Amino acid sequence: MPITSAEGSADPVSAAEPIMLELVDEDGRTIGTAEKLSAHVAPGRLHRAFSVFLFDEHGRLLLQRRALGKYHSPGVWSNTCCGHPYPDEPPFVAAARRTGEELGLAPALMREAGTVRYNHPDPASGLVEQEYNHLFVGTVAAEPQPDPEEIGETAFVTPAELEALMAEYPFSAWFMTVLDAARPVVREITGDAAGW
């Protein structure tokens, strides 16, 4: 399980304009917008999100450790990529965009894997993930070139290596929820031999 550190520097991000999220009802219908941080302040507001799981040719899952500078869940391991579509941005487009922005790569294949709704407080920050999450599973052929502002490390792992990593390091509160929800499509993409 090779773990790769992110290096380099990223362009400064302007804080002039707030990042807006799409608020949704329990059925995933858009009902408005909210500024990103305000949507995560307890008790949280239900909003649209996405989670991506990418696998290499050996069926290993690409994980990322979130950068220590992240305001939410810093320094924890999580799935390949996750985030929020901009208002009116299709979740598939947002997932592909953020995968490129965070990891410097494009999926070779990416397909929808359903949705999952959850409510996960982050014990460290006190923020809450109230999300209607669109799941995507795919493959990747290139090596990640992570943005160090977003990602501290990356690792490709087998199921056994994931289990060992989870026993030793903290993971995002939502990780197992989204992985378990995506498993049927993960198994279709990776095949039985990969063990997912």
Coordinates of N, CA, C and O in Angstrom, one line a residue:
M1 N 0.8 -1.2 0.0 CA 0.0 0.0 0.0 C 0.9 1.2 0.0 O 1.2 1.8 1.0
P2 N 1.3 1.7 -1.2 CA 2.1 2.9 -1.2 C 1.3 4.1 -0.9 O 0.2 4.3 -1.4
I3 N 1.8 5.0 0.0 CA 1.2 6.2 0.4 C 2.0 7.3 -0.2 O 3.3 7.4 0.0
T4 N 1.4 8.2 -0.9 CA 2.2 9.3 -1.6 C 1.8 10.7 -1.0 O 0.6 11.0 -0.9
S5 N 2.8 11.4 -0.6 CA 2.5 12.8 -0.1 C 2.3 13.7 -1.2 O 2.8 13.6 -2.3
A6 N 1.4 14.7 -0.9 CA 1.2 15.8 -1.9 C 2.3 16.8 -1.7 O 2.7 17.2 -0.6
E7 N 2.8 17.3 -2.8 CA 3.9 18.4 -2.8 C 3.5 19.5 -3.7 O 2.6 19.4 -4.5
G8 N 4.2 20.6 -3.5 CA 4.0 21.8 -4.4 C 3.1 22.8 -3.7 O 2.9 22.7 -2.5
S9 N 2.7 23.8 -4.5 CA 1.8 24.8 -3.9 C 0.7 25.1 -4.9 O 0.8 24.9 -6.0
A10 N -0.4 25.5 -4.3 CA -1.6 25.8 -5.1 C -1.7 27.3 -5.2 O -1.2 28.1 -4.4
D11 N -2.5 27.7 -6.2 CA -2.8 29.1 -6.4 C -3.7 29.5 -5.2 O -4.6 28.8 -4.8
P12 N -3.5 30.7 -4.7 CA -4.4 31.2 -3.6 C -5.9 31.3 -4.1 O -6.1 31.7 -5.2
V13 N -6.8 30.9 -3.2 CA -8.2 31.0 -3.6 C -8.8 32.3 -3.0 O -8.6 32.6 -1.8
S14 N -9.5 32.9 -3.8 CA -10.1 34.2 -3.4 C -11.3 33.9 -2.5 O -12.1 33.1 -2.8
A15 N -11.4 34.6 -1.4 CA -12.5 34.4 -0.4 C -13.5 35.5 -0.6 O -14.4 35.7 0.2
A16 N -13.4 36.2 -1.8 CA -14.3 37.4 -2.0 C -15.8 36.9 -2.2 O -16.7 37.5 -1.7
E17 N -16.0 35.8 -2.9 CA -17.3 35.3 -3.2 C -17.6 34.0 -2.4 O -16.8 33.1 -2.4
P18 N -18.7 34.0 -1.7 CA -19.0 32.8 -0.9 C -19.3 31.6 -1.8 O -19.8 31.8 -2.9
I19 N -19.0 30.4 -1.4 CA -19.4 29.2 -2.1 C -20.8 28.8 -1.7 O -21.1 28.7 -0.5
M20 N -21.6 28.7 -2.7 CA -23.0 28.4 -2.4 C -23.3 26.9 -2.7 O -22.8 26.3 -3.7
L21 N -24.2 26.3 -1.9 CA -24.6 24.9 -2.1 C -26.1 24.9 -2.4 O -26.9 25.8 -2.0
E22 N -26.5 23.8 -2.9 CA -28.0 23.5 -3.2 C -28.6 22.9 -2.0 O -28.2 21.8 -1.6
L23 N -29.6 23.5 -1.4 CA -30.4 22.8 -0.4 C -31.4 22.0 -1.1 O -32.0 22.4 -2.1
V24 N -31.7 20.8 -0.4 CA -32.7 19.9 -1.0 C -33.7 19.4 0.0 O -33.4 19.5 1.2
D25 N -34.8 18.8 -0.4 CA -35.7 18.2 0.5 C -35.3 16.7 0.6 O -34.3 16.3 0.0
E26 N -36.1 15.9 1.4 CA -35.7 14.5 1.6 C -35.7 13.7 0.3 O -35.2 12.6 0.3
D27 N -36.4 14.1 -0.7 CA -36.4 13.4 -2.0 C -35.4 13.9 -3.0 O -35.4 13.5 -4.2
G28 N -34.5 14.9 -2.5 CA -33.4 15.4 -3.4 C -33.9 16.5 -4.3 O -33.1 16.8 -5.2
R29 N -35.0 17.1 -4.1 CA -35.5 18.2 -4.9 C -34.9 19.5 -4.4 O -34.9 19.7 -3.2
T30 N -34.4 20.3 -5.3 CA -33.8 21.6 -4.9 C -34.9 22.5 -4.3 O -35.9 22.7 -4.9
I31 N -34.5 23.1 -3.1 CA -35.5 24.0 -2.5 C -34.9 25.3 -2.2 O -35.5 26.2 -1.6
G32 N -33.6 25.5 -2.5 CA -32.9 26.8 -2.3 C -31.4 26.7 -2.3 O -30.9 25.7 -2.7
T33 N -30.8 27.7 -1.7 CA -29.3 27.7 -1.6 C -28.9 28.2 -0.3 O -29.7 28.8 0.4
A34 N -27.6 27.9 0.1 CA -27.1 28.4 1.3 C -25.6 28.4 1.2 O -25.0 27.7 0.4
E35 N -24.9 29.4 1.9 CA -23.5 29.5 1.9 C -22.9 28.2 2.5 O -23.5 27.6 3.5
K36 N -21.8 27.7 2.0 CA -21.3 26.4 2.3 C -21.1 26.2 3.9 O -21.6 25.2 4.4
L37 N -20.4 27.0 4.5 CA -20.1 26.8 6.0 C -21.4 26.9 6.8 O -21.7 26.1 7.6
S38 N -22.3 27.8 6.4 CA -23.6 27.9 7.2 C -24.4 26.7 7.1 O -25.2 26.3 8.0
A39 N -24.3 26.0 5.9 CA -25.1 24.7 5.7 C -24.6 23.6 6.6 O -25.3 22.6 6.9
H40 N -23.3 23.7 7.1 CA -22.7 22.7 7.9 C -22.7 23.0 9.4 O -22.3 22.2 10.2
V41 N -23.2 24.2 9.8 CA -23.3 24.5 11.2 C -24.4 23.8 11.9 O -25.5 23.7 11.3
A42 N -24.2 23.2 13.0 CA -25.2 22.3 13.7 C -26.5 23.1 13.8 O -26.5 24.3 14.1
P43 N -27.6 22.5 13.5 CA -27.8 21.0 13.3 C -27.6 20.7 11.8 O -27.8 19.5 11.4
G44 N -27.2 21.6 11.0 CA -26.9 21.3 9.6 C -28.2 21.5 8.7 O -29.3 21.4 9.3
R45 N -28.0 21.8 7.5 CA -29.1 21.9 6.5 C -28.9 20.9 5.4 O -27.8 20.8 4.9
L46 N -29.9 20.2 5.0 CA -29.8 19.1 4.0 C -29.4 19.7 2.7 O -30.1 20.6 2.2
H47 N -28.3 19.3 2.1 CA -27.8 19.8 0.9 C -27.3 18.7 0.0 O -27.0 17.6 0.4
R48 N -27.1 19.0 -1.3 CA -26.7 18.1 -2.3 C -25.2 18.0 -2.2 O -24.4 18.9 -2.0
A49 N -24.7 16.7 -2.3 CA -23.3 16.4 -2.3 C -23.0 15.3 -3.2 O -23.9 14.7 -3.8
F50 N -21.7 14.9 -3.4 CA -21.3 13.8 -4.2 C -20.1 13.1 -3.5 O -19.3 13.7 -2.8
S51 N -20.0 11.8 -3.8 CA -18.8 11.0 -3.4 C -18.3 10.2 -4.5 O -19.1 9.5 -5.2
V52 N -17.0 10.2 -4.7 CA -16.4 9.4 -5.8 C -15.5 8.3 -5.3 O -14.7 8.6 -4.3
F53 N -15.6 7.1 -5.9 CA -14.7 6.0 -5.6 C -14.0 5.6 -6.9 O -14.7 5.1 -7.8
L54 N -12.7 5.8 -7.0 CA -12.0 5.4 -8.2 C -11.0 4.2 -7.9 O -10.4 4.2 -6.8
F55 N -10.9 3.3 -8.8 CA -10.1 2.1 -8.6 C -9.1 1.9 -9.7 O -9.4 2.3 -10.9
D56 N -7.9 1.4 -9.4 CA -6.9 1.2 -10.4 C -7.2 -0.2 -11.1 O -8.1 -0.9 -10.8
E57 N -6.3 -0.5 -12.0 CA -6.4 -1.8 -12.8 C -6.4 -3.0 -12.0 O -6.8 -4.1 -12.4
H58 N -5.9 -2.9 -10.7 CA -5.8 -4.1 -9.8 C -7.0 -4.1 -8.9 O -7.0 -5.0 -8.0
G59 N -7.9 -3.2 -9.0 CA -9.1 -3.2 -8.1 C -8.8 -2.6 -6.8 O -9.6 -2.7 -5.9
R60 N -7.7 -1.8 -6.7 CA -7.4 -1.1 -5.5 C -8.1 0.3 -5.4 O -8.1 1.0 -6.4
L61 N -8.7 0.7 -4.3 CA -9.4 1.9 -4.1 C -8.4 3.0 -3.9 O -7.5 2.9 -3.0
L62 N -8.6 4.2 -4.6 CA -7.8 5.4 -4.3 C -8.4 6.1 -3.2 O -9.5 6.6 -3.3
L63 N -7.6 6.3 -2.1 CA -8.0 7.0 -0.9 C -7.3 8.3 -0.9 O -6.2 8.4 -1.5
Q64 N -7.8 9.3 -0.2 CA -7.1 10.5 0.1 C -7.1 10.8 1.6 O -8.1 10.5 2.2
R65 N -6.1 11.4 2.1 CA -6.1 12.0 3.4 C -6.3 13.5 3.3 O -5.5 14.2 2.6
R66 N -7.3 14.0 3.9 CA -7.7 15.4 3.7 C -6.6 16.3 4.3 O -6.0 16.0 5.3
A67 N -6.3 17.4 3.6 CA -5.2 18.3 4.1 C -5.5 18.8 5.5 O -6.7 19.0 5.9
L68 N -4.4 19.1 6.2 CA -4.6 19.6 7.6 C -5.2 20.9 7.6 O -5.8 21.3 8.7
G69 N -5.2 21.7 6.6 CA -5.7 23.0 6.5 C -7.2 23.1 6.2 O -7.8 24.2 6.3
K70 N -7.9 21.9 6.0 CA -9.3 21.9 5.7 C -10.1 22.3 6.9 O -9.8 21.9 8.0
Y71 N -11.1 23.1 6.7 CA -11.9 23.6 7.9 C -12.8 22.5 8.5 O -13.2 22.5 9.6
H72 N -13.1 21.4 7.6 CA -14.0 20.4 8.0 C -13.2 19.0 7.9 O -12.7 18.7 6.8
S73 N -13.2 18.3 8.9 CA -12.5 16.9 8.9 C -11.1 17.0 8.4 O -10.7 16.2 7.5
P74 N -10.3 17.9 8.9 CA -8.9 17.9 8.4 C -8.1 16.7 8.9 O -8.3 16.1 10.0
G75 N -7.2 16.2 8.0 CA -6.2 15.2 8.4 C -6.8 13.8 8.4 O -6.1 12.9 8.8
V76 N -8.1 13.6 8.1 CA -8.6 12.2 8.1 C -8.6 11.6 6.7 O -8.6 12.3 5.7
W77 N -8.5 10.3 6.7 CA -8.6 9.6 5.4 C -10.1 9.5 4.9 O -11.0 9.5 5.8
S78 N -10.3 9.5 3.6 CA -11.6 9.4 3.1 C -11.6 8.8 1.7 O -10.5 8.4 1.2
N79 N -12.7 8.8 1.0 CA -12.8 8.2 -0.3 C -12.1 9.1 -1.3 O -11.6 10.2 -1.0
T80 N -12.0 8.7 -2.6 CA -11.2 9.3 -3.6 C -11.5 10.8 -3.7 O -10.5 11.6 -3.7
C81 N -12.7 11.2 -3.7 CA -13.1 12.6 -3.8 C -14.5 12.8 -3.3 O -15.3 11.9 -3.5
C82 N -14.8 13.9 -2.7 CA -16.2 14.3 -2.3 C -16.3 15.8 -2.3 O -15.3 16.5 -2.2
G83 N -17.5 16.2 -2.4 CA -17.7 17.6 -2.4 C -19.2 18.0 -2.7 O -20.1 17.1 -2.5
H84 N -19.4 19.2 -3.2 CA -20.7 19.7 -3.4 C -20.9 20.3 -4.8 O -20.0 21.1 -5.2
P85 N -21.9 20.0 -5.5 CA -22.1 20.7 -6.8 C -22.5 22.2 -6.5 O -23.0 22.5 -5.5
Y86 N -22.1 23.0 -7.4 CA -22.6 24.4 -7.4 C -24.1 24.4 -7.7 O -24.6 23.4 -8.3
P87 N -24.9 25.4 -7.3 CA -26.3 25.4 -7.7 C -26.4 25.3 -9.2 O -25.7 25.9 -9.9
D88 N -27.3 24.4 -9.6 CA -27.7 24.0 -11.0 C -26.6 23.3 -11.7 O -26.7 23.0 -12.9
E89 N -25.5 22.9 -11.0 CA -24.5 22.0 -11.6 C -24.8 20.6 -11.5 O -25.1 20.1 -10.3
P90 N -24.9 19.8 -12.5 CA -25.2 18.4 -12.4 C -24.2 17.7 -11.5 O -23.0 17.9 -11.6
P91 N -24.6 16.8 -10.6 CA -23.6 16.1 -9.7 C -22.5 15.4 -10.5 O -21.4 15.4 -10.0
F92 N -22.8 14.7 -11.6 CA -21.8 14.0 -12.4 C -20.7 15.0 -12.8 O -19.5 14.7 -12.7
V93 N -21.1 16.2 -13.3 CA -20.2 17.2 -13.8 C -19.4 17.7 -12.6 O -18.1 17.8 -12.7
A94 N -20.0 17.9 -11.5 CA -19.3 18.4 -10.3 C -18.3 17.3 -9.8 O -17.1 17.7 -9.4
A95 N -18.6 16.1 -9.8 CA -17.7 15.0 -9.4 C -16.5 14.9 -10.3 O -15.4 14.8 -9.8
A96 N -16.7 15.0 -11.6 CA -15.6 15.0 -12.5 C -14.7 16.2 -12.4 O -13.5 16.2 -12.4
R97 N -15.3 17.4 -12.2 CA -14.6 18.6 -12.0 C -13.7 18.6 -10.8 O -12.5 18.9 -10.8
R98 N -14.3 18.2 -9.6 CA -13.5 18.2 -8.4 C -12.5 17.1 -8.4 O -11.4 17.3 -7.7
T99 N -12.7 16.0 -9.0 CA -11.6 15.0 -9.1 C -10.4 15.6 -9.8 O -9.3 15.4 -9.4
G100 N -10.7 16.3 -10.9 CA -9.6 17.0 -11.6 C -8.9 18.1 -10.7 O -7.7 18.1 -10.7
E101 N -9.7 18.9 -10.1 CA -9.1 20.0 -9.2 C -8.3 19.4 -8.1 O -7.3 19.9 -7.7
E102 N -8.8 18.4 -7.4 CA -8.2 17.9 -6.2 C -7.0 16.9 -6.5 O -6.0 17.0 -5.9
L103 N -7.2 16.1 -7.5 CA -6.3 15.0 -7.7 C -5.5 15.1 -9.0 O -4.6 14.3 -9.3
G104 N -5.8 16.1 -9.8 CA -5.1 16.3 -11.1 C -5.2 15.2 -12.1 O -4.3 14.9 -12.8
L105 N -6.4 14.5 -12.1 CA -6.6 13.4 -13.0 C -8.1 13.4 -13.4 O -8.9 13.9 -12.7
A106 N -8.3 12.7 -14.5 CA -9.7 12.4 -14.9 C -10.0 11.0 -14.9 O -9.1 10.1 -15.2
P107 N -11.2 10.6 -14.4 CA -11.5 9.2 -14.4 C -11.5 8.6 -15.8 O -11.9 9.3 -16.8
A108 N -11.0 7.4 -16.0 CA -11.1 6.7 -17.2 C -12.5 6.2 -17.5 O -13.0 6.2 -18.6
L109 N -13.2 5.9 -16.4 CA -14.6 5.5 -16.5 C -15.3 6.0 -15.2 O -14.6 6.0 -14.1
M110 N -16.5 6.5 -15.2 CA -17.2 6.9 -14.0 C -18.7 6.7 -14.3 O -19.2 7.2 -15.3
R111 N -19.3 6.0 -13.4 CA -20.8 5.8 -13.5 C -21.5 6.1 -12.2 O -20.9 6.0 -11.1
E112 N -22.8 6.4 -12.3 CA -23.6 6.7 -11.1 C -23.8 5.4 -10.3 O -23.9 4.3 -10.9
A113 N -23.9 5.6 -9.0 CA -24.0 4.4 -8.1 C -25.1 4.7 -7.1 O -25.0 4.2 -6.0
G114 N -26.1 5.5 -7.4 CA -27.2 5.7 -6.5 C -27.0 7.0 -5.7 O -26.1 7.8 -5.9
T115 N -27.8 7.1 -4.7 CA -27.8 8.2 -3.7 C -27.9 7.6 -2.3 O -28.4 6.5 -2.1
V116 N -27.4 8.4 -1.3 CA -27.6 8.0 0.1 C -27.8 9.3 0.9 O -27.2 10.3 0.6
R117 N -28.7 9.3 1.9 CA -28.9 10.5 2.7 C -28.4 10.1 4.1 O -28.7 9.1 4.6
Y118 N -27.7 11.0 4.7 CA -27.1 10.8 6.0 C -27.0 12.1 6.8 O -27.1 13.2 6.3
N119 N -26.8 11.9 8.1 CA -26.6 13.0 9.0 C -25.4 12.6 9.9 O -25.5 11.8 10.8
H120 N -24.2 13.1 9.6 CA -23.0 12.8 10.4 C -22.4 14.0 11.0 O -21.8 14.8 10.3
P121 N -22.4 14.1 12.3 CA -21.7 15.2 13.0 C -20.2 14.9 12.9 O -19.7 13.8 12.9
D122 N -19.3 15.9 12.8 CA -17.9 15.8 12.9 C -17.5 16.2 14.3 O -17.6 17.3 14.7
P123 N -17.0 15.2 15.1 CA -16.8 15.5 16.5 C -15.6 16.5 16.7 O -15.7 17.2 17.7
A124 N -14.7 16.5 15.8 CA -13.6 17.5 16.0 C -14.0 18.9 15.8 O -13.6 19.8 16.5
S125 N -14.8 19.2 14.7 CA -15.1 20.6 14.4 C -16.5 21.0 14.9 O -16.7 22.2 15.0
G126 N -17.3 20.1 15.2 CA -18.7 20.4 15.6 C -19.6 20.7 14.5 O -20.8 20.9 14.6
L127 N -19.1 20.6 13.2 CA -19.9 20.8 12.0 C -20.7 19.5 11.7 O -20.3 18.4 12.2
V128 N -21.7 19.6 10.9 CA -22.6 18.5 10.7 C -22.8 18.3 9.2 O -23.0 19.3 8.4
E129 N -22.6 17.1 8.7 CA -22.9 16.7 7.3 C -24.3 16.2 7.2 O -24.6 15.1 7.6
Q130 N -25.2 17.1 6.8 CA -26.6 16.7 6.5 C -26.7 16.6 4.9 O -26.8 17.7 4.3
E131 N -26.5 15.5 4.4 CA -26.3 15.4 2.9 C -27.2 14.4 2.2 O -27.5 13.3 2.7
Y132 N -27.6 14.8 1.0 CA -28.2 14.0 0.0 C -27.1 13.7 -1.0 O -26.8 14.6 -1.8
N133 N -26.4 12.6 -0.9 CA -25.2 12.3 -1.6 C -25.3 11.5 -2.8 O -25.8 10.4 -2.7
H134 N -24.9 12.0 -3.9 CA -24.8 11.2 -5.2 C -23.5 10.5 -5.3 O -22.4 11.1 -5.2
L135 N -23.6 9.2 -5.5 CA -22.4 8.3 -5.5 C -22.0 8.0 -6.9 O -22.8 7.8 -7.8
F136 N -20.6 8.0 -7.1 CA -20.0 7.7 -8.4 C -18.9 6.7 -8.2 O -18.1 6.9 -7.3
V137 N -18.8 5.7 -9.1 CA -17.8 4.7 -9.0 C -17.1 4.6 -10.4 O -17.8 4.7 -11.4
G138 N -15.8 4.5 -10.4 CA -15.1 4.4 -11.7 C -13.7 3.9 -11.6 O -13.3 3.3 -10.6
T139 N -13.0 4.1 -12.7 CA -11.6 3.6 -12.7 C -10.7 4.8 -13.1 O -11.1 5.8 -13.7
V140 N -9.4 4.6 -12.8 CA -8.4 5.6 -13.1 C -7.2 4.9 -13.6 O -6.8 3.8 -13.1
A141 N -6.5 5.5 -14.6 CA -5.3 4.9 -15.2 C -4.1 5.8 -14.9 O -3.0 5.3 -15.0
A142 N -4.3 7.0 -14.5 CA -3.2 7.9 -14.2 C -2.8 8.0 -12.8 O -3.6 7.6 -11.9
E143 N -1.6 8.4 -12.5 CA -1.2 8.6 -11.1 C -1.7 10.0 -10.6 O -1.7 11.0 -11.3
P144 N -2.2 10.0 -9.4 CA -2.7 11.3 -8.9 C -1.6 12.4 -8.7 O -0.5 12.0 -8.4
Q145 N -2.0 13.6 -9.0 CA -1.1 14.8 -8.8 C -1.9 15.7 -7.8 O -2.4 16.7 -8.2
P146 N -2.0 15.3 -6.5 CA -2.9 16.0 -5.6 C -2.5 17.5 -5.3 O -1.3 17.8 -5.3
D147 N -3.6 18.3 -5.2 CA -3.4 19.7 -4.8 C -3.2 19.7 -3.3 O -4.0 19.2 -2.5
P148 N -2.0 20.1 -2.8 CA -1.7 20.0 -1.4 C -2.6 20.9 -0.5 O -2.7 20.7 0.7
E149 N -3.3 21.9 -1.1 CA -4.3 22.6 -0.3 C -5.5 21.8 0.1 O -6.2 22.1 1.0
E150 N -5.7 20.7 -0.7 CA -6.9 19.8 -0.5 C -6.5 18.5 0.1 O -7.3 17.9 0.9
I151 N -5.4 18.0 -0.3 CA -5.0 16.6 0.0 C -3.6 16.5 0.6 O -2.7 17.0 0.0
G152 N -3.5 15.8 1.7 CA -2.2 15.6 2.4 C -1.5 14.4 1.8 O -0.2 14.4 1.6
E153 N -2.2 13.3 1.6 CA -1.6 12.0 1.0 C -2.6 11.3 0.2 O -3.8 11.5 0.4
T154 N -2.2 10.4 -0.6 CA -3.1 9.4 -1.3 C -2.5 8.0 -1.1 O -1.3 7.8 -0.8
A155 N -3.4 7.1 -1.3 CA -3.0 5.6 -1.2 C -4.0 4.8 -2.0 O -5.2 5.1 -2.0
F156 N -3.5 3.8 -2.8 CA -4.3 2.8 -3.4 C -4.3 1.6 -2.5 O -3.3 1.1 -2.1
V157 N -5.5 1.1 -2.1 CA -5.6 0.0 -1.1 C -6.5 -1.1 -1.5 O -7.5 -0.9 -2.2
T158 N -6.2 -2.3 -1.1 CA -7.1 -3.4 -1.2 C -8.0 -3.4 -0.1 O -7.8 -2.6 0.9
P159 N -9.1 -4.3 -0.1 CA -9.9 -4.3 1.1 C -9.2 -4.6 2.4 O -9.5 -4.0 3.5
A160 N -8.2 -5.5 2.4 CA -7.5 -5.8 3.6 C -6.6 -4.7 4.0 O -6.5 -4.4 5.3
E161 N -6.0 -4.0 3.1 CA -5.2 -2.8 3.5 C -6.1 -1.7 4.0 O -5.7 -0.9 4.9
L162 N -7.3 -1.5 3.5 CA -8.2 -0.5 4.0 C -8.6 -0.8 5.4 O -8.6 0.0 6.3
E163 N -8.8 -2.1 5.7 CA -9.2 -2.5 7.1 C -8.0 -2.2 8.1 O -8.2 -1.7 9.1
A164 N -6.8 -2.4 7.6 CA -5.6 -2.1 8.5 C -5.5 -0.6 8.7 O -5.2 -0.2 9.8
L165 N -5.7 0.1 7.6 CA -5.6 1.6 7.7 C -6.6 2.2 8.6 O -6.3 3.1 9.5
M166 N -7.8 1.6 8.6 CA -8.9 2.1 9.4 C -8.7 1.8 10.9 O -9.2 2.5 11.8
A167 N -7.9 0.7 11.1 CA -7.6 0.3 12.5 C -6.6 1.3 13.1 O -6.5 1.4 14.4
E168 N -5.8 1.9 12.3 CA -4.7 2.7 12.8 C -5.0 4.2 12.7 O -4.4 5.0 13.5
Y169 N -5.8 4.7 11.7 CA -5.9 6.1 11.5 C -7.4 6.5 11.4 O -8.3 5.7 11.1
P170 N -7.7 7.8 11.8 CA -9.1 8.2 11.7 C -9.6 8.4 10.2 O -8.8 8.8 9.3
F171 N -10.8 8.1 10.0 CA -11.5 8.3 8.7 C -12.6 9.3 8.8 O -13.1 9.5 9.9
S172 N -13.0 9.8 7.7 CA -14.2 10.7 7.7 C -15.4 10.0 8.2 O -15.6 8.8 8.1
A173 N -16.3 10.8 8.9 CA -17.5 10.3 9.5 C -18.4 9.6 8.5 O -19.1 8.7 8.8
W174 N -18.4 10.1 7.3 CA -19.3 9.6 6.2 C -18.7 8.4 5.4 O -19.4 7.8 4.6
F175 N -17.4 8.1 5.6 CA -16.7 7.2 4.7 C -17.5 5.8 4.6 O -17.8 5.4 3.5
M176 N -17.7 5.2 5.7 CA -18.4 3.8 5.6 C -19.8 3.9 5.1 O -20.2 3.0 4.4
T177 N -20.5 5.0 5.4 CA -21.9 5.1 4.9 C -21.9 5.2 3.3 O -22.6 4.5 2.7
V178 N -21.0 6.0 2.8 CA -21.0 6.1 1.3 C -20.4 4.9 0.6 O -20.9 4.5 -0.4
L179 N -19.3 4.3 1.3 CA -18.8 3.1 0.7 C -19.8 1.9 0.7 O -20.0 1.3 -0.4
D180 N -20.4 1.7 1.8 CA -21.4 0.7 1.8 C -22.6 0.9 0.8 O -23.0 -0.1 0.2
A181 N -23.0 2.1 0.7 CA -24.1 2.4 -0.3 C -23.6 2.2 -1.7 O -24.4 1.8 -2.6
A182 N -22.3 2.4 -2.0 CA -21.8 2.3 -3.4 C -21.4 0.8 -3.7 O -21.1 0.6 -4.9
R183 N -21.3 0.0 -2.7 CA -20.7 -1.4 -2.9 C -21.3 -2.2 -4.1 O -20.5 -2.8 -4.8
P184 N -22.6 -2.2 -4.3 CA -23.1 -3.0 -5.5 C -22.4 -2.6 -6.8 O -22.0 -3.4 -7.6
V185 N -22.2 -1.3 -7.1 CA -21.6 -0.8 -8.3 C -20.1 -1.0 -8.2 O -19.4 -1.3 -9.2
V186 N -19.5 -0.8 -7.0 CA -18.1 -1.1 -6.8 C -17.8 -2.5 -7.3 O -16.8 -2.8 -8.0
R187 N -18.6 -3.5 -6.9 CA -18.4 -4.9 -7.2 C -18.5 -5.1 -8.7 O -17.8 -5.9 -9.3
E188 N -19.5 -4.4 -9.3 CA -19.6 -4.5 -10.8 C -18.4 -4.0 -11.5 O -18.0 -4.6 -12.5
I189 N -17.8 -2.9 -11.0 CA -16.7 -2.3 -11.7 C -15.4 -3.1 -11.5 O -14.6 -3.2 -12.4
T190 N -15.2 -3.5 -10.2 CA -13.9 -4.2 -9.9 C -13.9 -5.7 -10.1 O -12.8 -6.3 -10.2
G191 N -15.0 -6.3 -10.1 CA -15.1 -7.8 -10.2 C -14.9 -8.5 -8.9 O -14.5 -7.9 -7.9
D192 N -15.3 -9.7 -8.9 CA -15.3 -10.5 -7.6 C -13.9 -10.7 -7.1 O -13.7 -10.7 -5.8
A193 N -12.9 -10.8 -7.9 CA -11.5 -11.0 -7.4 C -11.0 -9.9 -6.5 O -10.1 -10.2 -5.7
A194 N -11.5 -8.7 -6.7 CA -10.9 -7.6 -6.0 C -11.4 -7.6 -4.5 O -10.7 -7.0 -3.6
G195 N -12.5 -8.3 -4.2 CA -12.9 -8.5 -2.8 C -13.7 -7.5 -2.2 O -13.9 -7.5 -1.0
W196 N -14.3 -6.5 -2.9 CA -15.1 -5.4 -2.4 C -16.5 -5.9 -2.1 O -17.2 -5.3 -1.4

